[in-house]
Amino acid sequence: MDPEQVGDWVLHELPRLNQAILQDDAPPGLLVTELRDHVLHQLPDVVQLTPLQAQRLIVHLGLAGASVARHYQDSTPGGVEHPERAFDPLQVGANLPFRGYFSALAGHTGTGHYDRDSYASLVRWNVGTVRVRLRDEVVAELPGIFDDGHIRTYTGSSAEQEFFRVVKQGEAIELAVNCLLESLTAAHTELTGEYAHRRVRAATVLLDALRGLLVDFTNLPPDRAMTADVFMDVFRQFAAHWTPGDIPPSGALDPEALKRDYLLGTASPGYDQRARHLFPAMLEREREEISDLMGEPSLPQRLLSEIGNGHPALDDADDGDLRRLIAHHPALVDWYRLLTMNARVSGVHLRLSKKLLFAPQRHRDEIGLGDRHPVSNRAGTTGLTETHLERLTRARREHALAALRPVLTGDLAPAVPSTDALVKLELAG
């Protein structure tokens, strides 16, 4: 079976089998049998593949492997404690274990991909290329590796396709924001000058578009919306472990979100440790870029250092001091708006997490339904709890310029024009 045929099988047969198993119309072992007999025994040797073919197979076999892991742990006593046993019956060719082939495939991509499915392959590689336009100019492009217009999913549902699409579009906007902000990290860049002014305002408009994208996702029509029950009991359960302690795919692995926290100074205590914990599941380039930002002063720190001489510290300033400071450095208003918009994005993300996960699980606990295996619904797939997300949102709200809030509250609305006519997203295919 060549890589294109594997793609057809994942597009059509895998969702059909998953649906049948989830609806108790087929035994869990049927997926293993079909995968072993009709896909794996015919796969080409890894060295015969181009890196692009290897990437595409990673996406396809990642979805298949996640399905095998999920059904095994759902149906096998002790399966959660020994997830690796799900793959024992699966071999590629005559005698190469499935996970050994997957690991070799990951290495052959040349990207440093994890030896299981990951955020990078499940979302970024899977979904078509996304372009972000600001005032008709392409300001970011996040490539996909398929050009057929399909988004590969576990069950073939419109809700899963919408989820993957929105997550990738969100990352593309974040990439555009970070490109603007990273251009300000060069030595001797004046963060109060016109060059910075244009980029900060553009980044604010883009973050507002990201906020709108998340809000729109919560208001999708019923035939495309992801309900809490589907999110918790169907979709998330495919993020089961492949081996004890590995890192399943998660939005927490979005590298652009992590980079933005470092650039804007909202990397709270323990953030470095958390980020490094996620490194194995990221691509090599992502690990390098985030590592480069660690230990560097954030842009707001550099801004305050730039304007610090002759002015009182923000925390020690009264309203009069703050107004004089703003009059002397009007760029502070734009930076404040940027950081405030970043906090608003975080707030929408937190509300979405509460709506789809934390609040429904709390209700289940209250009425005695409890949690669900293999993937717990009491935390994100990488272990982030509701309390942790609330703490991150609070840190983004109490940003480095939060002391300006008393004299700027109410002045934000005119600063960010409607993004409908400014920011456009294009999904190739």
PDB file of C-alpha atoms in Angstrom, residues 80-84 241-246:
ATOM      1  CA  VAL A  80      -4.726   2.701  31.091  1.00  0.00           C
ATOM      2  CA  GLU A  81      -1.818   1.552  33.253  1.00  0.00           C
ATOM      3  CA  HIS A  82      -0.155  -0.302  30.350  1.00  0.00           C
ATOM      4  CA  PRO A  83      -1.083   1.648  27.213  1.00  0.00           C
ATOM      5  CA  GLU A  84       1.906   0.346  25.244  1.00  0.00           C
ATOM      6  CA  HIS A 241      -1.195   7.775  26.204  1.00  0.00           C
ATOM      7  CA  TRP A 242       0.803   5.486  23.937  1.00  0.00           C
ATOM      8  CA  THR A 243       3.330   4.797  26.692  1.00  0.00           C
ATOM      9  CA  PRO A 244       3.188   5.737  30.395  1.00  0.00           C
ATOM     10  CA  GLY A 245       4.162   9.357  30.926  1.00  0.00           C
ATOM     11  CA  ASP A 246       4.318  10.438  27.288  1.00  0.00           C
TER      12      ASP A 246
END
